[in-house]
Tab-separated table of N, CA and C in Angstrom:
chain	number	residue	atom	x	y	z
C	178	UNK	N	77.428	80.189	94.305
C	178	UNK	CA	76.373	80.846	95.089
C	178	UNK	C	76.981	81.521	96.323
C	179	UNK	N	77.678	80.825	97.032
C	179	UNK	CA	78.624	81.700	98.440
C	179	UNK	C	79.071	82.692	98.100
C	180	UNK	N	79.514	82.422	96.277
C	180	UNK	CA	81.182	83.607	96.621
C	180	UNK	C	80.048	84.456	96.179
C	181	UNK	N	79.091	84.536	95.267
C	181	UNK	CA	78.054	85.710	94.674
C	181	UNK	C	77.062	86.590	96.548
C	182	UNK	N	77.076	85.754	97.440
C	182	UNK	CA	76.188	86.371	98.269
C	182	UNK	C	77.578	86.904	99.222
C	183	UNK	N	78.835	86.505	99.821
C	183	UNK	CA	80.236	86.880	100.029
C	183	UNK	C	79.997	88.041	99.170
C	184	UNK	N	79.830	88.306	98.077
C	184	UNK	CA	80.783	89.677	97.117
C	184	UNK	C	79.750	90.766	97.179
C	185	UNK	N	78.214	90.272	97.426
C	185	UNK	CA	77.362	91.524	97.446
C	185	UNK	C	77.486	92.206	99.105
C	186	UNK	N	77.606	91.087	100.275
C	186	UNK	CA	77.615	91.462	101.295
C	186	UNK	C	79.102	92.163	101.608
C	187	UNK	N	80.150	91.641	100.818
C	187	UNK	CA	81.191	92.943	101.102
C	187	UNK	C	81.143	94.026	100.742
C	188	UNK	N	80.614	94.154	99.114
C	188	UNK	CA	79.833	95.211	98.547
C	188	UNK	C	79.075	96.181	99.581
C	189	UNK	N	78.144	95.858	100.077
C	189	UNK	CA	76.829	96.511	100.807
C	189	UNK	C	78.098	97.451	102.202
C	190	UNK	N	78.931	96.380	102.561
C	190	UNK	CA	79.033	97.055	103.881
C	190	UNK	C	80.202	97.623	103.748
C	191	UNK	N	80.698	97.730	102.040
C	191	UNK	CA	81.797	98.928	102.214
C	191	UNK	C	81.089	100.239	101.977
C	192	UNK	N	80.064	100.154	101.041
C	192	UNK	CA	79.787	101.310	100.822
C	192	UNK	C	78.444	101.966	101.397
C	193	UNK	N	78.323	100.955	102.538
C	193	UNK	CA	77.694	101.324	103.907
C	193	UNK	C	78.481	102.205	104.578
C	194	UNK	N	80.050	101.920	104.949
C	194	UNK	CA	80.629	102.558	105.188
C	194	UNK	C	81.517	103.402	105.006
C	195	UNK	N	81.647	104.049	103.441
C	195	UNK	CA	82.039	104.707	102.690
C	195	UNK	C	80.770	105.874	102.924
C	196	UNK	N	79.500	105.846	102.383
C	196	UNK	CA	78.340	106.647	103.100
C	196	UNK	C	78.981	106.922	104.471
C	197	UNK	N	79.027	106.199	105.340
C	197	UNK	CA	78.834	106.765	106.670
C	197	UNK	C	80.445	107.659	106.854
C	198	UNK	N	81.526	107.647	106.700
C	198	UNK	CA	82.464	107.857	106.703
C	198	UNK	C	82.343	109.514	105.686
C	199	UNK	N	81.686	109.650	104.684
C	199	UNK	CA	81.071	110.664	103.870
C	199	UNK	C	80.505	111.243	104.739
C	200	UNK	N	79.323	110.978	105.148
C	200	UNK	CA	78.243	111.692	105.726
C	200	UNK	C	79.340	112.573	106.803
C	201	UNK	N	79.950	111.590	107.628
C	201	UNK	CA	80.150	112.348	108.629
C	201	UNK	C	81.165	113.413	108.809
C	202	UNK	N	82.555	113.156	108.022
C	202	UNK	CA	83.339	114.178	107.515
C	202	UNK	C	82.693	115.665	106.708
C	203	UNK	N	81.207	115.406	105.883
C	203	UNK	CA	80.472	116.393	105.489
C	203	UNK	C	80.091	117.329	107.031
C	204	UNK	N	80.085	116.246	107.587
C	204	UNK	CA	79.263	117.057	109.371
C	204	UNK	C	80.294	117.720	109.110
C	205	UNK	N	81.542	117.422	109.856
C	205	UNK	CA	82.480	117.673	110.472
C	205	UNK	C	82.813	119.126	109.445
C	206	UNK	N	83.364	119.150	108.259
C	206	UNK	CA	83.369	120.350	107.243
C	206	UNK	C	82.002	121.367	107.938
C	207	UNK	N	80.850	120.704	107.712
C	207	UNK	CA	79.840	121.841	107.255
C	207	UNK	C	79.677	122.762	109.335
C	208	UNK	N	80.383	121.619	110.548
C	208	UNK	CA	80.262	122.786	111.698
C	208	UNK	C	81.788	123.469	111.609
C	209	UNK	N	82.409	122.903	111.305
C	209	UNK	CA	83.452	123.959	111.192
C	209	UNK	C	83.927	125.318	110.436
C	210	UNK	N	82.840	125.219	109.035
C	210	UNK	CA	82.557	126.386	108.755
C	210	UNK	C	81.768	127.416	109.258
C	211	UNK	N	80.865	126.773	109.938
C	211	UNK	CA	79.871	127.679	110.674
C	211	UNK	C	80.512	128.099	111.771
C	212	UNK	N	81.896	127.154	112.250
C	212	UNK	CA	81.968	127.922	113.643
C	212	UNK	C	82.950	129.457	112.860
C	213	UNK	N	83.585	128.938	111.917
C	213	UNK	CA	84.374	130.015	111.478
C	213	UNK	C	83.752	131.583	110.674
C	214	UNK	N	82.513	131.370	110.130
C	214	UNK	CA	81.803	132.414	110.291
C	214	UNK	C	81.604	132.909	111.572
C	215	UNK	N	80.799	132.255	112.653
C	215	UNK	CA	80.772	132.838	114.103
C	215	UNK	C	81.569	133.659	114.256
């Protein structure tokens, strides 16, 4: 029972932060194209 609620909660908060690490490199790409149109 530990190691099953251990393996979902490492689960959850890698790809909590795999999303967030995504998301934000997408930022980072999508103003730097815009500044380069400018």
């Amino acid at each position: 029972m530990y190691w099953d609620d251990a393996v979902i909660f490492g689960l959850a908060t890698v790809g909590m932060m795999i999303a967030f690490m995504g998301g934000w490199i997408a930022f980072v790409v999508r103003d730097h194209h815009r500044k380069k149109k400018h």
